[in-house]
């Protein structure tokens, strides 16, 4: 997780290419059957370094699949406040944004609905507020909330 965090910092600092290179090397090391927390985290952030929206979608799908195999026990072993259910609003929001970029509004709406449905798992904190605000912004871009 430390090395994943270092690559995240590179990306946030503007070195997208180096972050992508480090994520790729870590993915090779972790492997598709590695620790689900590592796979989920790495794939989630690797998606953000992609130039092609289809590649971004592929990484976000990998993050979601890894979350599906992650347990609260494993997440809490990394940090006691982590709960897997709180990962899903962000993961589905990212998928919705990917589908929007790819010109697939029905798929985007489906994933946005899933993000909203799972948003009750978010805390009343900056992270939760940020995800809820991002859901609302994407809803507006997709033409508002459906009944």
Backbone as a ProteinNet text record, in pm:
[ID]
protein_1_A
[PRIMARY]
XXXXXXXXXXXXXXXXXXXXXXXXXXXXXXXXXXXXXXXXXXXXXXXXXXXXXXXXXXXXXXXXXXXXXXXXXXXXXXXXXXXXXXXXXXXXXXXXXXXXXXXXXXXXXXXXXXXXXXXXXXXXXXXXXXXXXXXXXXXXXXXXXXX
[TERTIARY]
82.8	0	87.1	203.9	294	335.4	373	415.9	299.6	181.5	64.2	41.8	52.3	37.4	139.9	261.8	364.6	329.6	277.5	237.2	117.8	27.1	-86.7	-35.3	62.4	118.8	185.6	252.8	311.8	203.2	94.8	-14.7	-73.7	-101.6	-159.2	-63.1	65.8	167.4	187.8	117.9	124.3	207.2	270.4	352.4	270.5	177.1	82.5	151.9	248.2	316.3	395.4	467.5	545	452.2	342.7	245.5	191	153.7	101.2	205.6	332.8	439.1	454.5	450	462.7	343.1	224.7	105.1	115.2	159.7	171.9	270.2	382.8	482	424.4	351.9	290.2	183.2	107.4	4.3	68.9	180.1	252.6	296.6	339.5	385.4	269.9	160.5	44.9	-26.1	-45.9	-113.8	-264.5	-332.6	-478.8	-542.2	-464	-517	-459.3	-393.2	-330.9	-432.8	-380.6	-462.3	-569.8	-697.6	-804.1	-799.4	-752.1	-741	-638.1	-525.6	-422.6	-474.1	-540.1	-591.4	-697.1	-788	-893.8	-834.4	-746.5	-686.2	-604.8	-519.2	-433	-514.6	-611	-690.9	-773	-824.9	-902.8	-820.3	-697.4	-612.1	-547	-518.4	-462.4	-560.1	-689.2	-790.2	-773.5	-742.9	-730.5	-610	-517	-397.3	-409.7	-523.8	-540.8	-580.4	-529.3	-564.5	-690.8	-711.4	-824.6	-937.9	-1058.9	-1170.5	-1202.7	-1178.9	-1203.1	-1104.7	-980	-881.6	-918.3	-965.5	-1009	-1122.2	-1217.6	-1328.6	-1277.8	-1185.4	-1132.6	-1071	-995.8	-934.9	-1040.5	-1141.6	-1247.8	-1327.6	-1345.3	-1411.4	-1326.4	-1195.3	-1106.2	-1114.8	-1125.2	-1137.8	-1266.9	-1376.2	-1503.6	-1498	-1440.8	-1428	-1344.3	-1238.4	-1154.7	-1233.8	-1313	-1394.3	-1493.6	-1545.6	-1641.2	-1578.8	-1448.4	-1382.5	-1315.2	-1333.1	-1272.2	-1367.6	-1312.5	-1394.1	-1367.9	-1464.1	-1445.3	-1329.1	-1309.7	-1198.5	-1066	-1050.4	-925.7	-909.2	-1017.4	-1010.1	-973.7	-1035.6	-1007.5	-866.4	-809.5	-670.6	-575.6	-613.9	-532.6	-561.1	-689.9	-730.5	-864	-871.8	-990.1	-1119.8	-1113.8	-1235.3	-1287.7	-1212.7	-1255.4	-1366.6	-1467.8	-1576.3	-1594.2	-1598.5	-1605.2	-1728	-1840.5	-1962.8	-1944.8	-1854.5	-1830.7	-1746.3	-1686.9	-1610	-1702.4	-1818.7	-1903.5	-1959.5	-2000.8	-2051	-1946.4	-1823.2	-1716.6	-1686.8	-1682.9	-1653.3	-1760.1	-1887	-1994.5	-1998.9	-1967.7	-1960	-1853.4	-1738.3	-1631.9	-1675.9	-1743.2	-1794	-1894.2	-1980.9	-2078.1	-2007.3	-1904.9	-1829.5	-1759.6	-1708	-1643.4	-1743.2	-1860.7	-1961.6	-2007.8	-2015.3	-2051.3	-1946.2	-1818.5	-1710.8	-1717.3	-1762.3	-1770.7	-1899.8	-1983.2	-2107.5	-2212	-2215.3	-2311.9	-2399.5	-2494.3	-2571.7	-2655.7	-2709.3	-2789.7	-2703	-2584.3	-2492.5	-2445.7	-2423.1	-2382.4	-2491.5	-2614.9	-2727.2	-2741.1	-2726	-2735.6	-2632.8	-2508.1	-2403.1	-2422.5	-2473.4	-2500.2	-2610.6	-2712.3	-2819.1	-2761.3	-2670.9	-2606.5	-2524.5	-2454.2	-2375.2	-2466.6	-2576	-2668.9	-2731.9	-2772.5	-2834.3	-2740.7	-2613.7	-2516.9	-2456.5	-2496	-2435.5	-2470.8	-2572.4	-2605	-2492.2	-2401.3	-2287.2	-2178	-2188.6	-2087.1	-2105.4	-1994.6	-1999.5	-2035.6	-2066.7	-2091	-1958.1	-1874	-1741.1	-1705.2	-1585.1	-1544.9	-1548.8	-1504.1	-1504.8	-1648	-1736.2	-1875.1	-1941.7	-1916.6	-1973.4	-1923.3	-1795.8	-1738.5	-1799.4	-1820.4	-1880.3	-2025.1	-2099.4	-2239.4	-2247.4	-2157.5	-2156.5	-2122.3	-2029.4	-1992.1	-2107.9	-2182.4	-2301	-2401.3	-2424.3	-2519.9	-2474.5	-2344.7	-2294.3	-2313.6	-2284.3	-2300.8	-2449.2	-2535.2	-2679.1	-2723.5	-2672.6	-2707.1	-2659.1	-2537.1	-2483.8	-2563.7	-2617.2	-2695.6	-2843	-2878.2	-3014.7	-3102.2	-3043.6	-3120.6	-3155	-3208	-3242.8	-3372.9	-3372.4	-3494.6	-3589.5	-3720.1	-3818.7	-3802.3
-119.4	0	125.7	115.9	232	269.2	171	200.5	246.4	193	242.1	388.8	420.4	557.9	651.9	604.3	687	717.7	618.2	640.3	735.7	724.6	817.7	960.6	977.2	1110.5	1164.4	1078	1120.6	1171.5	1095.8	1135.4	1268.4	1281.1	1405.7	1523.1	1491.8	1595.3	1630.9	1563.6	1597	1504.1	1403.4	1310.4	1185.4	1204.8	1099.5	979.1	1004.9	894.7	808	870.5	791.8	716.3	779.4	710.9	588.1	604.3	491.6	380.6	417.6	317.4	241.6	313.3	246.1	158.2	208.1	125.2	-2.9	8.2	-109.6	-210.5	-162.3	-251.7	-318.4	-242.3	-299.2	-401.6	-373	-468.8	-601.3	-593.6	-716.4	-791.8	-720.1	-781.9	-842.4	-770	-816.1	-930.2	-912.7	-1014.4	-1007.6	-1070.6	-1067.3	-1146.2	-1228.3	-1305.2	-1259.1	-1142.9	-1091.7	-1037.8	-978.6	-922.3	-829.8	-855.9	-775.5	-627.4	-594.8	-454	-384.3	-450	-392.8	-379.4	-483.6	-479.4	-370.8	-360.3	-260.2	-119.3	-94.3	38.5	73.9	-18.1	8	29.5	-56.7	-43.9	85.4	120.3	243.1	365.9	370.5	485.1	472.4	351.2	331	382.6	364.2	412.4	562.1	636.6	781.9	825.8	735.8	772.7	738.1	684.9	639.6	754.6	749.7	849.2	810.4	682.1	631.1	594.9	650.3	618.1	468	393.9	249.2	180.6	227.3	172.1	209.4	331.9	376.2	287	259.2	170.6	32.1	-21.7	-155.5	-160.1	-57.8	-55	-36.5	46.3	63.8	-64.5	-142.6	-273.2	-365.7	-363.1	-444.5	-402	-273.2	-224.6	-276.8	-271.2	-320.1	-470.6	-545.8	-691.2	-722.4	-646.4	-668.1	-635.8	-529	-493.7	-604.2	-667.6	-776.5	-894.5	-908	-1018.3	-971.6	-845.8	-788.9	-803.4	-835.2	-846.4	-728.3	-702.1	-596.4	-628.3	-755.5	-796.2	-755.4	-782.4	-745.9	-594.1	-522.9	-376.5	-318.5	-369.6	-319.9	-354	-460.6	-493.3	-385	-318.3	-207.2	-79.8	-53.2	63.9	31.1	43.2	-3.4	65.3	183.3	254.9	216	135	99.9	-4.4	20.7	-75.2	-87.3	-207.3	-230.2	-163.4	-165.8	-107.9	39.9	108.7	250.5	271.3	165.9	176.8	188.9	122.9	106.2	234.8	333.3	455.1	516.6	524.4	580.4	491.9	361.4	270	278.1	280.3	290.6	429.7	532.1	667.2	674	613	612.5	540	427.3	355.2	441.3	511.1	597.9	706.9	766.8	871.2	813.1	690.9	625.8	606.8	555.3	531.9	663.5	768.3	899	941.8	928.1	964.7	882.7	759.2	669.8	687.2	783	807.9	700.7	640.7	535.5	580.6	671.2	729.4	629.2	525.2	427.5	352.7	313.1	245.4	342.2	466.7	567.4	585.5	595.1	612.7	491.4	371	249.3	252.8	286.1	289	405	516.6	630	595.3	524.3	478.2	388.1	300.4	212	292.9	394.1	479.1	549.2	604.4	675.1	579.6	459.8	362	322.1	318.9	274.4	390.5	511.6	626.9	638.5	564.8	567.2	507.3	432.7	374.8	477.7	594.1	697.5	768.7	809.3	884.2	1030.1	1097.5	1241.9	1312.1	1304.4	1362.6	1419.7	1473.8	1535.4	1435.8	1313.2	1211.8	1183.1	1154.6	1126.2	1243.9	1364.7	1484.1	1499.6	1470.3	1482.6	1383.5	1259.8	1158.5	1195.1	1235.9	1275.4	1394.9	1490.6	1606.7	1564.2	1471.4	1422.9	1346.8	1271.5	1202.4	1305.5	1410.7	1514.9	1585.3	1612.7	1679.1	1590.5	1461.5	1372.2	1355.7	1353.1	1346.7	1465.7	1582.6	1701.2	1688.4	1638.7	1622	1519.3	1419.6	1315.5	1352.1	1472.4	1517.1	1509.9	1509.3	1511	1371.8	1371.3	1245.7	1190.9	1060.9	994.2	971.8	965.6	938.6	800.2
0	0	0	61.1	62.4	-78.9	-158.1	-295.8	-383	-359	-430.6	-393.8	-266.4	-219.6	-281.1	-297.4	-360.5	-506.5	-576.8	-716.3	-723.6	-628.2	-622.8	-605.2	-518.7	-496.4	-623	-697.3	-824.2	-919.3	-928.5	-1016.6	-972.1	-844.6	-793.3	-809.4	-810.7	-831.5	-977.7	-1068.6	-1209.9	-1295.6	-1235.9	-1314.2	-1347.7	-1436.3	-1473.5	-1536.6	-1625.1	-1693.6	-1595.7	-1505.1	-1408.5	-1313.8	-1275.1	-1189.4	-1261.4	-1388.6	-1467.1	-1478.2	-1499.5	-1508.3	-1377.1	-1267.4	-1136.2	-1106	-1137.7	-1118.6	-1201.1	-1324.6	-1410.9	-1352.3	-1301.7	-1240.9	-1115.9	-1036.5	-916.9	-953.2	-1059	-1102.5	-1142	-1211.7	-1249.5	-1124.4	-1024.6	-899.6	-821	-810.1	-733.1	-805.1	-935	-1014.3	-1000.1	-1093.5	-1095.7	-982.4	-913.3	-801.1	-667.9	-669.9	-547.9	-448.9	-345.3	-238	-296.6	-264.8	-324.6	-285.5	-166.7	-128.9	-216.2	-238.7	-325.7	-469.1	-518.5	-656	-672.6	-577.4	-584.8	-583.9	-491.2	-478	-601.6	-642.9	-757.3	-884.7	-912.1	-1033.7	-1032.1	-916.4	-901.1	-942	-896.4	-929.1	-1066.1	-1109.5	-1243.1	-1347.8	-1325	-1420.2	-1445.3	-1341.2	-1354.1	-1435.7	-1460.5	-1537.6	-1685.8	-1725.3	-1863.4	-1955.4	-2077.6	-2178.4	-2254.9	-2273.3	-2350.1	-2253.8	-2274.1	-2184.7	-2178.1	-2285.1	-2282.1	-2187.6	-2186	-2092	-1948.6	-1930.7	-1798.1	-1748.3	-1835.7	-1800.7	-1760.7	-1837.4	-1807.7	-1667.7	-1631.2	-1497.7	-1389.1	-1416	-1316.8	-1296.8	-1401.6	-1388.3	-1301.2	-1322.4	-1238.6	-1092.1	-1066.5	-928.5	-865.1	-940.4	-888.8	-861.1	-951.6	-930.5	-805.8	-787.3	-668.5	-542.1	-545.3	-428.7	-396.4	-501.2	-479.8	-405.6	-412	-340.4	-211.3	-178.3	-57.6	60.2	175.7	296.5	389	474.9	574.1	667.6	695	782.4	719.1	589.1	520.2	514.7	482.2	475.6	611.6	716.9	851.9	897.4	842.5	877	827.3	719.7	669.3	748.5	770.9	849.1	912.5	1042.7	1115.1	1074.1	1015.8	977.9	839.3	765	629.6	631.1	549.6	527.3	376.6	326.9	183.3	121.6	190.9	134.6	99.2	166.3	138.2	12.9	-40.7	-165.7	-287	-278.9	-396.6	-457.5	-378.3	-444.7	-538.2	-495	-578.1	-697.9	-676.3	-786.9	-895.5	-855.5	-954.2	-1017.9	-941	-997	-1106	-1080.3	-1181.2	-1307.8	-1291.6	-1408.4	-1485.4	-1412.9	-1478.4	-1558.9	-1501.7	-1572.8	-1695.7	-1682.8	-1797.4	-1910.9	-1878	-1981	-2043.7	-1962.6	-2018.4	-2121.4	-2087.6	-2180.6	-2309.1	-2296.8	-2412.6	-2492.1	-2451.3	-2524.2	-2504.5	-2385	-2353.8	-2236.1	-2262.3	-2152.2	-2073	-2135.8	-2061.4	-1960.4	-2001.7	-1909.2	-1800.5	-1838.8	-1740.8	-1636.3	-1681.4	-1588.8	-1496.2	-1550.3	-1468.6	-1354.9	-1388.5	-1286	-1188.9	-1239.4	-1150.9	-1051.7	-1098.5	-1008.2	-899.3	-936.8	-838.5	-738.5	-787.2	-697.4	-597.4	-646.6	-558.8	-457.4	-505.1	-415.6	-301.9	-329.1	-228.5	-148.7	-179.7	-114.2	34.2	79.1	222.2	306.2	243	315.4	342.3	278.7	296.4	428.8	487.1	610.8	588	695.5	689.7	713.7	610.8	618.7	482.3	469	342	226.5	251.1	146.1	100.3	195.2	162	92.4	142.2	79.4	-64.2	-85.3	-219.5	-317.6	-273.5	-361	-391.1	-288.9	-312.3	-408.1	-394.1	-484.3	-626.7	-641.6	-775	-839.3	-760	-810.5	-861.9	-784.6	-825	-952.9	-965.1	-1086.1	-1209.6	-1195.1	-1309	-1343.7	-1243	-1269.8	-1354.3	-1323	-1401.9	-1545.7	-1563.4	-1699.7	-1779.1	-1709.3	-1776.5	-1790.5	-1750.4	-1770.8	-1648.6	-1532.4	-1408.7	-1358.6	-1239	-1171.9	-1228	-1249.3	-1298	-1182.7	-1213.7	-1106.7	-1048.6
[MASK]
+++++++++++++++++++++++++++++++++++++++++++++++++++++++++++++++++++++++++++++++++++++++++++++++++++++++++++++++++++++++++++++++++++++++++++++++++++

